[in-house]
Tab-separated table of C-alpha atoms in Angstrom:
chain	number	residue	atom	x	y	z
A	558	MET	CA	101.842	141.828	-17.922
A	559	ALA	CA	101.607	139.652	-15.938
A	560	LEU	CA	99.231	136.568	-15.871
A	561	ARG	CA	96.000	137.228	-13.392
A	562	LYS	CA	96.741	135.549	-10.165
A	563	ALA	CA	96.876	131.865	-10.241
A	564	LYS	CA	98.980	129.702	-8.834
A	565	VAL	CA	99.663	127.720	-12.050
A	566	GLY	CA	103.467	127.713	-10.374
A	567	LEU	CA	102.429	122.880	-10.044
A	568	ARG	CA	101.335	123.701	-13.951
A	569	LEU	CA	104.540	125.150	-14.808
A	570	ARG	CA	106.802	122.543	-12.397
A	571	ARG	CA	105.041	119.697	-14.298
A	572	PHE	CA	105.288	121.328	-18.205
A	573	ARG	CA	109.466	121.345	-16.976
A	574	GLU	CA	109.429	117.735	-15.895
A	575	GLU	CA	107.401	116.785	-19.101
A	576	GLN	CA	110.306	117.476	-20.950
A	577	GLY	CA	111.823	116.753	-19.133
A	578	LEU	CA	113.960	119.564	-17.804
A	579	THR	CA	115.874	121.512	-15.028
A	580	GLN	CA	115.239	124.623	-13.510
A	581	ALA	CA	118.079	125.252	-14.782
A	582	ALA	CA	117.783	124.359	-18.638
A	583	LEU	CA	114.279	125.988	-18.267
A	584	ALA	CA	115.346	128.308	-17.329
A	585	THR	CA	118.336	128.743	-19.239
A	586	ALA	CA	116.528	128.283	-22.687
A	587	LEU	CA	114.367	130.363	-21.106
A	588	GLY	CA	116.549	133.237	-20.981
A	589	ILE	CA	116.161	133.777	-18.024
A	590	SER	CA	117.956	132.933	-13.841
A	591	THR	CA	116.898	129.757	-12.412
A	592	SER	CA	116.328	131.277	-9.375
A	593	TYR	CA	113.706	133.025	-11.129
A	594	VAL	CA	112.122	130.082	-12.382
A	595	ASN	CA	112.119	128.610	-8.658
A	596	GLN	CA	109.994	131.439	-7.554
A	597	MET	CA	107.637	130.851	-10.077
A	598	GLU	CA	107.310	127.524	-9.498
A	599	SER	CA	106.244	128.122	-6.154
A	600	ASN	CA	103.777	131.268	-7.034
A	601	GLN	CA	106.954	133.375	-5.298
A	602	ARG	CA	106.253	135.669	-8.232
A	603	PRO	CA	103.194	135.421	-11.580
A	604	ILE	CA	104.669	134.096	-14.666
A	605	THR	CA	105.167	137.141	-17.079
A	606	GLY	CA	103.813	137.836	-20.809
A	607	PRO	CA	107.410	138.293	-21.996
A	608	VAL	CA	108.210	134.333	-20.232
A	609	LEU	CA	104.466	132.846	-21.473
A	610	LEU	CA	105.797	134.490	-25.052
A	611	ARG	CA	109.683	133.324	-25.110
A	612	LEU	CA	107.716	129.488	-23.048
A	613	ALA	CA	105.260	129.080	-26.131
A	614	GLU	CA	108.502	130.141	-29.182
A	615	VAL	CA	110.784	127.722	-27.780
A	616	TYR	CA	108.776	124.670	-27.124
A	617	ASP	CA	105.429	125.307	-29.102
A	618	VAL	CA	103.549	125.075	-26.106
A	619	ASP	CA	99.725	126.194	-25.693
A	620	VAL	CA	100.182	129.476	-23.179
A	621	GLN	CA	96.745	129.204	-22.187
A	622	ARG	CA	97.748	125.962	-20.539
A	623	PHE	CA	99.531	128.376	-17.567
A	624	SER	CA	96.246	131.300	-18.307
A	625	ALA	CA	94.058	132.904	-15.060
A	626	SER	CA	90.673	131.270	-17.450
A	627	GLU	CA	91.536	127.214	-17.313
A	628	SER	CA	91.603	127.776	-13.458
A	629	ASP	CA	88.345	130.150	-14.007
A	630	ARG	CA	86.666	126.695	-16.898
A	631	LEU	CA	87.945	124.461	-14.359
A	632	THR	CA	86.279	125.895	-11.310
A	633	ALA	CA	82.965	127.109	-12.882
A	634	GLN	CA	83.047	122.485	-13.817
A	635	LEU	CA	83.906	122.532	-9.895
A	636	ARG	CA	81.458	123.995	-8.377
A	637	ASP	CA	78.770	122.990	-10.865
A	638	ALA	CA	79.697	118.865	-9.358
A	639	LEU	CA	79.614	119.884	-5.307
A	640	ALA	CA	76.727	121.826	-6.374
A	641	ASP	CA	75.263	117.692	-6.944
A	642	THR	CA	76.654	115.906	-3.780
A	643	ALA	CA	75.652	116.097	-0.844
A	644	HIS	CA	79.309	117.677	-0.110
A	645	ALA	CA	77.560	121.095	-1.543
A	646	ASP	CA	77.438	123.038	1.221
A	647	ARG	CA	80.581	121.627	2.722
A	648	VAL	CA	83.147	123.265	0.322
A	649	SER	CA	83.225	126.961	-0.154
A	650	ALA	CA	83.571	128.048	-3.647
A	651	GLY	CA	87.297	129.265	-2.671
A	652	GLU	CA	87.879	126.486	-2.007
A	653	ALA	CA	87.327	125.202	-6.047
A	654	ARG	CA	88.927	127.654	-6.223
A	655	GLU	CA	92.094	126.094	-4.680
A	656	LEU	CA	91.752	122.755	-5.443
A	657	ALA	CA	90.848	123.564	-9.577
A	658	GLU	CA	94.765	126.356	-9.331
A	659	SER	CA	96.552	124.467	-7.275
A	660	MET	CA	96.258	121.043	-7.944
A	661	PRO	CA	93.778	121.216	-12.407
A	662	GLU	CA	94.787	117.700	-12.647
A	663	LEU	CA	93.220	116.122	-9.074
A	664	ALA	CA	89.678	119.447	-9.664
A	665	ARG	CA	89.629	117.285	-13.689
A	666	TYR	CA	89.740	114.135	-12.271
A	667	VAL	CA	87.530	114.696	-9.292
A	668	VAL	CA	84.815	116.432	-12.132
A	669	ASP	CA	85.237	113.931	-14.260
A	670	LEU	CA	84.061	110.483	-11.052
A	671	HIS	CA	80.836	113.823	-11.207
A	672	ARG	CA	80.467	112.705	-15.073
A	673	ARG	CA	80.830	109.202	-14.359
A	674	ASN	CA	78.757	108.932	-11.329
A	675	GLN	CA	75.503	111.136	-13.573
A	676	HIS	CA	76.085	108.680	-16.312
A	677	MET	CA	75.613	105.295	-14.248
A	678	LEU	CA	72.726	106.294	-12.767
A	679	GLU	CA	70.984	107.852	-14.994
A	680	ARG	CA	72.237	104.474	-17.047
A	681	ASN	CA	70.562	102.905	-13.847
A	682	ALA	CA	67.076	104.421	-14.131
A	683	ALA	CA	66.517	103.820	-17.213
A	684	MET	CA	67.808	100.564	-16.785
A	685	SER	CA	64.568	99.886	-13.544
A	686	ALA	CA	61.935	101.542	-16.005
A	687	GLU	CA	62.905	99.456	-18.907
A	688	LEU	CA	63.420	101.696	-20.809
A	689	ASP	CA	66.451	101.122	-23.348
A	690	ALA	CA	66.616	105.180	-24.822
A	691	GLY	CA	68.354	105.363	-21.353
A	692	ALA	CA	71.433	105.451	-22.348
A	693	ALA	CA	70.941	107.407	-24.961
A	694	PRO	CA	71.438	110.844	-23.502
A	695	THR	CA	74.328	109.214	-21.378
A	696	ALA	CA	77.543	108.636	-24.544
A	697	HIS	CA	75.210	112.435	-25.962
A	698	GLU	CA	76.659	114.082	-22.655
A	699	GLU	CA	80.908	111.954	-23.040
A	700	VAL	CA	80.646	113.271	-26.781
A	701	ARG	CA	79.526	117.043	-26.099
A	702	ASP	CA	82.412	116.850	-23.295
A	703	LEU	CA	84.823	115.371	-26.326
A	704	PHE	CA	84.569	118.955	-27.781
A	705	TYR	CA	84.536	121.526	-24.537
A	706	ALA	CA	88.043	119.415	-23.473
A	707	LYS	CA	89.234	120.687	-26.316
A	708	ARG	CA	87.734	124.076	-26.215
A	709	ASN	CA	85.494	123.786	-29.387
A	710	HIS	CA	89.070	122.246	-32.070
A	711	VAL	CA	90.177	119.466	-33.327
A	712	ALA	CA	94.339	120.427	-34.969
A	713	ALA	CA	93.629	117.222	-37.987
A	714	LEU	CA	91.262	117.325	-39.119
A	715	ASP	CA	90.806	121.427	-39.524
A	716	GLU	CA	94.259	120.631	-42.032
A	717	GLU	CA	92.481	117.879	-43.516
A	718	ALA	CA	89.824	119.517	-44.075
A	719	GLU	CA	91.907	122.703	-45.724
A	720	ARG	CA	95.011	120.270	-47.531
A	721	ILE	CA	91.282	118.881	-49.406
A	722	TYR	CA	89.747	122.371	-49.742
A	723	ALA	CA	92.901	124.132	-51.143
A	724	GLU	CA	93.323	120.130	-53.629
A	725	ALA	CA	89.952	119.799	-55.426
A	726	SER	CA	89.529	124.061	-56.268
A	727	LEU	CA	85.882	124.574	-54.007
A	728	ASP	CA	84.390	127.360	-54.446
A	729	PRO	CA	81.299	128.510	-52.107
A	730	GLY	CA	79.543	130.133	-54.684
A	731	ASP	CA	78.701	126.289	-55.792
A	732	LEU	CA	80.458	124.073	-52.858
A	733	ALA	CA	77.363	121.485	-53.616
A	734	GLY	CA	77.790	120.732	-57.228
A	735	GLY	CA	81.772	121.107	-56.549
A	736	LEU	CA	81.256	118.116	-53.792
A	737	ALA	CA	79.116	115.996	-56.302
A	738	ARG	CA	81.865	116.195	-58.487
A	739	LEU	CA	84.994	115.329	-55.684
A	740	LEU	CA	82.821	112.618	-54.751
A	741	HIS	CA	81.736	110.824	-58.074
A	742	ASP	CA	85.614	111.297	-59.709
A	743	ARG	CA	87.633	110.506	-56.016
A	744	TYR	CA	85.224	107.409	-55.055
A	745	GLY	CA	82.247	106.619	-57.833
A	746	THR	CA	79.029	107.474	-55.987
A	747	VAL	CA	76.628	109.210	-57.349
A	748	VAL	CA	74.617	111.531	-56.459
A	749	ALA	CA	71.430	112.356	-57.002
A	750	ASP	CA	67.730	114.021	-55.064
A	751	LEU	CA	65.638	111.621	-52.557
A	752	ASP	CA	62.307	110.547	-53.027
A	753	ALA	CA	59.212	113.289	-52.518
A	754	GLY	CA	58.519	110.244	-50.058
A	755	GLU	CA	61.183	110.947	-47.953
A	756	ALA	CA	62.690	114.154	-48.987
A	757	GLY	CA	61.096	115.661	-45.660
A	758	SER	CA	62.021	113.251	-43.277
A	759	VAL	CA	65.021	111.879	-44.150
A	760	LYS	CA	68.173	114.322	-45.010
A	761	ARG	CA	71.030	111.991	-46.232
A	762	ARG	CA	71.076	108.372	-46.992
A	763	PHE	CA	73.519	106.305	-48.355
A	764	ASP	CA	73.910	102.706	-50.149
A	765	PRO	CA	77.094	101.563	-50.540
A	766	ALA	CA	76.345	98.962	-53.058
A	767	ALA	CA	75.299	100.788	-55.597
A	768	ARG	CA	77.700	104.310	-54.424
A	769	LEU	CA	74.632	106.389	-54.298
A	770	LEU	CA	74.449	109.153	-52.158
A	771	ARG	CA	71.169	110.519	-52.323
A	772	VAL	CA	70.047	113.782	-50.718
A	773	SER	CA	66.791	115.374	-49.553
A	774	PRO	CA	65.874	118.403	-52.201
A	775	LEU	CA	64.170	119.956	-49.118
A	776	LEU	CA	68.070	121.602	-48.089
A	777	SER	CA	69.549	124.750	-49.225
A	778	PRO	CA	72.662	124.831	-51.092
A	779	GLY	CA	74.098	125.792	-48.267
A	780	GLN	CA	72.766	122.799	-46.528
A	781	ARG	CA	73.511	120.391	-49.739
A	782	ALA	CA	76.882	120.703	-49.164
A	783	PHE	CA	77.187	120.182	-45.757
A	784	GLN	CA	75.361	117.305	-45.974
A	785	LEU	CA	77.381	116.075	-48.645
A	786	ALA	CA	80.712	117.531	-46.877
A	787	THR	CA	79.548	114.772	-43.995
A	788	HIS	CA	79.300	112.392	-46.549
A	789	LEU	CA	83.145	112.872	-47.724
A	790	ALA	CA	84.762	113.208	-44.290
A	791	LEU	CA	82.808	109.280	-43.238
A	792	VAL	CA	84.559	108.253	-45.953
A	793	ALA	CA	88.714	109.416	-47.016
A	794	CYS	CA	89.882	110.143	-43.068
A	795	ASP	CA	87.821	107.895	-41.449
A	796	ASP	CA	91.806	106.679	-39.869
A	797	LEU	CA	91.208	110.221	-38.899
A	798	ILE	CA	87.695	109.908	-36.823
A	799	ARG	CA	88.227	106.881	-35.584
A	800	ALA	CA	92.381	108.039	-33.628
A	801	GLU	CA	89.786	111.181	-33.155
A	802	ALA	CA	87.222	108.353	-31.151
A	803	ASP	CA	89.157	105.542	-29.398
A	804	ALA	CA	91.283	108.237	-27.953
A	805	ALA	CA	88.872	110.261	-25.905
A	806	ASP	CA	87.705	108.244	-22.441
A	807	LEU	CA	83.506	107.044	-23.993
A	808	SER	CA	82.538	104.716	-22.807
A	809	GLY	CA	80.937	102.271	-25.692
A	810	ASP	CA	79.636	101.948	-28.770
A	811	GLU	CA	76.663	104.494	-28.628
A	812	ALA	CA	78.825	107.027	-27.134
A	813	ARG	CA	81.981	106.503	-29.621
A	814	GLY	CA	79.430	106.034	-32.303
A	815	LEU	CA	78.022	109.210	-31.728
A	816	ALA	CA	81.198	110.977	-31.943
A	817	ARG	CA	82.155	109.517	-35.093
A	818	ILE	CA	79.387	110.980	-36.945
A	819	GLY	CA	80.127	114.477	-34.298
A	820	LEU	CA	83.858	114.706	-35.763
A	821	ALA	CA	82.434	114.387	-39.042
A	822	ASN	CA	79.914	117.087	-38.802
A	823	TYR	CA	82.520	119.416	-37.129
A	824	PHE	CA	84.755	118.453	-40.783
A	825	ALA	CA	82.344	119.258	-42.791
A	826	GLY	CA	81.924	123.232	-41.240
A	827	ALA	CA	85.923	123.574	-41.888
A	828	LEU	CA	86.019	121.930	-45.303
A	829	ILE	CA	82.661	124.631	-46.226
A	830	LEU	CA	84.457	127.264	-44.114
A	831	PRO	CA	87.642	126.748	-44.471
A	832	TYR	CA	90.078	127.983	-41.620
A	833	GLY	CA	92.633	130.249	-43.437
A	834	LEU	CA	90.201	131.746	-45.845
A	835	PHE	CA	87.274	132.111	-43.265
A	836	LEU	CA	89.283	133.872	-40.268
A	837	ARG	CA	90.609	135.769	-43.364
A	838	ALA	CA	87.221	137.407	-44.135
A	839	ALA	CA	85.767	137.052	-40.214
A	840	GLU	CA	88.781	139.445	-39.046
A	841	GLU	CA	87.736	141.751	-42.575
A	842	LEU	CA	84.523	141.598	-42.423
A	843	ARG	CA	84.261	142.936	-38.376
A	844	TYR	CA	82.934	138.740	-37.656
A	845	ASP	CA	79.657	140.316	-40.027
A	846	ILE	CA	77.770	136.507	-38.658
A	847	ASP	CA	74.710	137.666	-41.994
A	848	LEU	CA	78.321	138.862	-43.641
A	849	LEU	CA	80.151	136.360	-43.345
A	850	GLY	CA	76.826	134.205	-44.512
A	851	ARG	CA	76.808	135.844	-47.974
A	852	ARG	CA	79.658	135.410	-48.638
A	853	PHE	CA	80.108	131.402	-47.848
A	854	ARG	CA	76.646	131.249	-49.194
A	855	VAL	CA	75.982	129.896	-45.878
A	856	GLY	CA	72.734	130.153	-43.243
A	857	PHE	CA	73.513	131.649	-39.404
A	858	GLU	CA	73.888	128.937	-36.915
A	859	THR	CA	77.139	126.955	-39.324
A	860	VAL	CA	78.986	130.574	-40.099
A	861	ALA	CA	78.230	131.462	-35.679
A	862	HIS	CA	78.766	127.865	-34.905
A	863	ARG	CA	82.314	127.355	-36.963
A	864	LEU	CA	83.430	131.591	-35.007
A	865	SER	CA	83.813	129.324	-31.864
A	866	THR	CA	86.253	127.227	-33.286
A	867	LEU	CA	88.960	129.141	-35.015
A	868	GLN	CA	91.646	127.993	-31.964
A	869	ARG	CA	94.268	127.529	-33.712
A	870	PRO	CA	98.164	127.895	-32.493
A	871	GLY	CA	99.750	130.749	-33.763
A	872	ALA	CA	96.111	132.022	-35.993
A	873	ARG	CA	93.715	132.593	-32.721
A	874	GLY	CA	90.187	133.979	-33.881
A	875	VAL	CA	88.199	135.439	-31.037
A	876	PRO	CA	87.208	132.989	-28.183
A	877	PHE	CA	83.684	132.448	-28.182
A	878	PHE	CA	81.014	130.455	-26.233
A	879	PHE	CA	78.422	129.441	-28.969
A	880	VAL	CA	75.169	128.077	-27.977
A	881	ARG	CA	72.172	126.809	-28.778
A	882	VAL	CA	68.227	126.884	-27.058
A	883	ASP	CA	64.523	126.565	-27.011
A	884	ARG	CA	61.990	128.163	-26.448
A	885	ALA	CA	61.712	125.788	-22.620
A	886	GLY	CA	65.706	127.137	-21.505
A	887	ASN	CA	66.948	123.745	-23.570
A	888	ILE	CA	70.059	123.811	-24.820
A	889	SER	CA	70.666	121.702	-27.151
A	890	LYS	CA	74.165	122.826	-28.066
A	891	ARG	CA	76.564	123.958	-26.270
A	892	GLN	CA	80.438	124.968	-27.342
A	893	SER	CA	83.281	126.783	-26.102
A	894	ALA	CA	86.607	127.645	-26.662
A	895	THR	CA	86.859	130.721	-23.491
A	896	ASP	CA	86.359	129.992	-20.025
A	897	PHE	CA	82.854	130.499	-19.478
A	898	HIS	CA	80.367	128.604	-18.657
A	899	PHE	CA	76.942	127.541	-17.610
A	900	SER	CA	75.229	124.956	-14.564
A	901	ARG	CA	73.991	121.372	-15.466
A	902	VAL	CA	71.498	121.554	-11.767
A	903	GLY	CA	69.088	124.238	-11.838
A	904	GLY	CA	68.497	125.917	-14.942
A	905	THR	CA	70.390	128.961	-17.118
A	906	CYS	CA	69.633	132.796	-16.516
A	907	PRO	CA	67.016	133.710	-17.708
A	908	LEU	CA	68.572	137.462	-17.884
A	909	TRP	CA	70.413	135.913	-20.603
A	910	ASP	CA	69.849	137.500	-23.470
A	911	VAL	CA	69.912	135.016	-25.932
A	912	TYR	CA	66.490	134.025	-23.847
A	913	GLU	CA	65.172	138.118	-24.997
A	914	ALA	CA	65.766	136.535	-29.020
A	915	PHE	CA	62.631	134.753	-29.162
A	916	ALA	CA	60.801	138.465	-28.792
A	917	ASN	CA	61.936	139.673	-31.846
A	918	PRO	CA	61.977	136.815	-34.033
A	919	GLY	CA	65.726	137.317	-36.739
A	920	GLU	CA	66.471	140.090	-34.867
A	921	ILE	CA	70.294	140.591	-33.477
A	922	ARG	CA	69.979	140.774	-29.992
A	923	THR	CA	73.431	142.079	-28.504
A	924	GLN	CA	73.829	142.329	-24.167
A	925	LEU	CA	76.938	143.222	-22.602
A	926	ALA	CA	76.735	140.686	-19.134
A	927	GLN	CA	78.638	139.774	-15.716
A	928	MET	CA	79.531	137.012	-13.914
A	929	PRO	CA	78.966	136.679	-10.717
A	930	ASP	CA	83.174	136.274	-10.996
A	931	GLY	CA	83.202	140.278	-12.410
A	932	ARG	CA	84.979	138.576	-15.994
A	933	SER	CA	82.725	140.601	-19.219
A	934	TYR	CA	81.587	139.617	-22.053
A	935	LEU	CA	79.342	141.007	-25.417
A	936	TRP	CA	76.957	138.061	-26.583
A	937	VAL	CA	75.022	137.923	-30.117
A	938	ALA	CA	71.815	136.365	-30.018
A	939	ARG	CA	69.404	135.338	-32.965
A	940	THR	CA	66.220	133.466	-33.533
A	941	VAL	CA	67.075	130.718	-36.512
A	942	THR	CA	63.820	128.357	-37.889
A	943	ARG	CA	63.491	125.034	-40.164
A	944	ARG	CA	60.686	124.343	-42.022
A	945	TYR	CA	62.251	121.324	-44.294
A	946	GLY	CA	57.854	121.696	-45.820
A	947	GLY	CA	55.612	123.001	-46.998
A	948	PHE	CA	52.683	124.238	-45.226
A	949	GLY	CA	51.194	123.055	-42.812
A	950	THR	CA	54.055	121.791	-41.424
A	951	PRO	CA	56.074	122.057	-38.086
A	952	ALA	CA	58.688	124.101	-38.079
A	953	LYS	CA	61.499	124.658	-35.041
A	954	THR	CA	62.624	127.634	-33.522
A	955	PHE	CA	66.114	128.160	-31.590
A	956	ALA	CA	68.138	131.041	-30.120
A	957	ILE	CA	71.037	131.059	-31.884
A	958	GLY	CA	73.801	132.929	-29.232
A	959	LEU	CA	77.777	133.828	-29.776
A	960	GLY	CA	79.491	135.243	-26.608
A	961	CYS	CA	82.998	137.165	-25.782
A	962	ASP	CA	84.516	137.941	-23.262
A	963	LEU	CA	84.691	142.109	-23.627
A	964	HIS	CA	88.528	142.432	-23.972
A	965	HIS	CA	87.302	141.195	-27.489
A	966	ALA	CA	84.291	143.401	-28.232
A	967	HIS	CA	86.699	145.675	-30.590
A	968	ARG	CA	87.299	143.513	-32.873
A	969	LEU	CA	83.884	142.862	-33.486
A	970	VAL	CA	80.893	144.906	-35.266
A	971	TYR	CA	77.861	144.209	-32.889
A	972	ALA	CA	79.888	146.114	-30.502
A	973	ASP	CA	80.014	149.192	-31.988
A	974	GLY	CA	77.581	151.645	-31.033
A	975	LEU	CA	77.960	150.476	-26.889
A	976	ASP	CA	79.385	151.821	-24.169
A	977	LEU	CA	82.037	149.067	-23.042
A	978	ALA	CA	84.195	151.056	-20.563
A	979	ASN	CA	80.966	151.642	-18.654
A	980	PRO	CA	80.761	148.889	-15.901
A	981	ALA	CA	76.469	150.810	-16.038
A	982	MET	CA	75.691	149.515	-18.740
A	983	LEU	CA	76.634	145.563	-17.829
A	984	THR	CA	73.680	143.466	-17.337
A	985	PRO	CA	74.306	140.270	-14.006
A	986	ILE	CA	73.959	137.125	-14.970
A	987	GLY	CA	74.585	134.066	-13.297
A	988	PRO	CA	75.590	129.679	-14.124
A	989	GLY	CA	72.050	129.018	-12.406
A	990	CYS	CA	70.444	129.936	-10.009
A	991	LYS	CA	71.448	126.697	-7.806
A	992	VAL	CA	75.247	127.832	-8.196
A	993	CYS	CA	74.643	130.703	-8.812
A	994	ASP	CA	75.971	134.059	-6.068
A	995	ARG	CA	74.501	136.631	-6.405
A	996	LYS	CA	72.452	136.965	-3.248
A	997	ALA	CA	69.736	140.634	-4.363
A	998	CYS	CA	68.877	139.080	-7.657
A	999	PRO	CA	65.552	139.241	-8.565
A	1000	GLN	CA	64.917	136.758	-11.314
A	1001	ARG	CA	66.115	133.662	-8.634
A	1002	ALA	CA	64.189	130.727	-9.432
A	1003	PHE	CA	66.568	128.496	-6.610
A	1004	PRO	CA	68.217	129.195	-3.619
A	1005	ALA	CA	71.851	128.608	-4.064
A	1006	ILE	CA	73.145	125.271	-2.712
A	1007	GLY	CA	75.179	126.272	0.859
A	1008	ALA	CA	73.580	129.185	1.521
A	1009	PRO	CA	71.930	129.518	4.299
A	1010	LEU	CA	68.513	131.530	4.291
A	1011	GLU	CA	67.449	134.372	5.920
A	1012	VAL	CA	63.333	132.775	7.771
A	1013	THR	CA	61.768	135.544	8.756
A	1014	ASP	CA	58.178	135.868	8.849
A	1015	ARG	CA	58.489	139.902	10.357
A	1016	GLN	CA	59.172	140.917	7.235
A	1017	SER	CA	59.137	140.561	3.249
A	1018	ARG	CA	61.525	141.208	1.131
A	1019	PHE	CA	61.896	141.278	-3.124
A	1020	THR	CA	64.307	138.996	-3.231
A	1021	PRO	CA	63.617	135.089	-3.473
A	1022	TYR	CA	65.057	133.217	-1.185
A	1023	PRO	CA	67.408	136.445	0.444
A	1024	SER	CA	70.360	134.886	2.632
A	1025	ALA	CA	71.498	135.329	5.502
A	1026	GLY	CA	74.249	135.509	5.222
């Protein structure tokens, strides 16, 4: 089966040149004619599935590099960047896709320029208002972009976590105890509880002079294991973590420090849910998040987040988009192994079932949804609540969403009973009102950028901000 038509020939040519190959040499390696390679590179013929499989076999290349979904992902980012500029009404969706497909590196450069410009504007605004804290969100966004660019999979840390798990003979039944013994035996670190006065405000605190790691007794066993695993990452994988952070295009020490913490947290998730063992369990249980949580003794959010990272070449799980939102619509976490994209301007879509989860706390909600580009998804959402103190202490409630492309839905237990082939079951959602192409959405909060409005006093429509087009 051929890839959906997209101008991926330039990517094939760039790959060939990176390998130092002539068209004839590449043709020989793939078992096809030189003219066929030439036609693919000039977009006269598509790159078919067998050719992609042969590329992966011979050169160990990630075939995602040549897929149309990568263009969709980049197009969404490019449109998001352009929507926030004075050029929004002068660049059509078709032009954005043309750039993303034909010259992906240039498109990424435009997206990166926009990101840097936004960071600069935010930093300048903060300095003008003499708010030193204004730089913090910028560093946070840089780290979020780092994981997004990696498709939420850090191979070196995953492999090291899996090795340590096997070497230390860790057991999900007493993971916190096993990690405490490992820290003591290998690093001379003693694990103890925090005093009652700090237990409700601090999760963990390390005293390097005393080699003492104190952890809040208010944490669940799974949360305690995660904190111990994060500390282990910082001592056992410091070189790997620093190398990943240094290799990223980060603006300064603050961003690098946050990246180091984020990578340590990634390692912790990979250690308590080791790749091979967890992937086999996920496939066996058909990605049932509750059953996986019981098997590995961790919470709903931890399992859902880990499912979004299973993208090891040769052993991939379902590619998921993971998101955590609050009642006000703020997205505090978003990680993606897919091309799914929500805008950073104009908010998210109120028709998305992640927000419906707040009306049914603790219950799993499912939704078949379709984006304006025609791509359809299965979404699973549920609220999680955290309270670390007793009566009267404030609780934090979030909705956790996990989504995948509809053609993967049959692998999930959540698809049972759903009519996946019925278009009427699809809820039309969008990336955010300002960049959404839907013209007849009754929930629209803002007019689409670049779309002329129908302005008349002779009639009034049910649809807000009707388009003149």
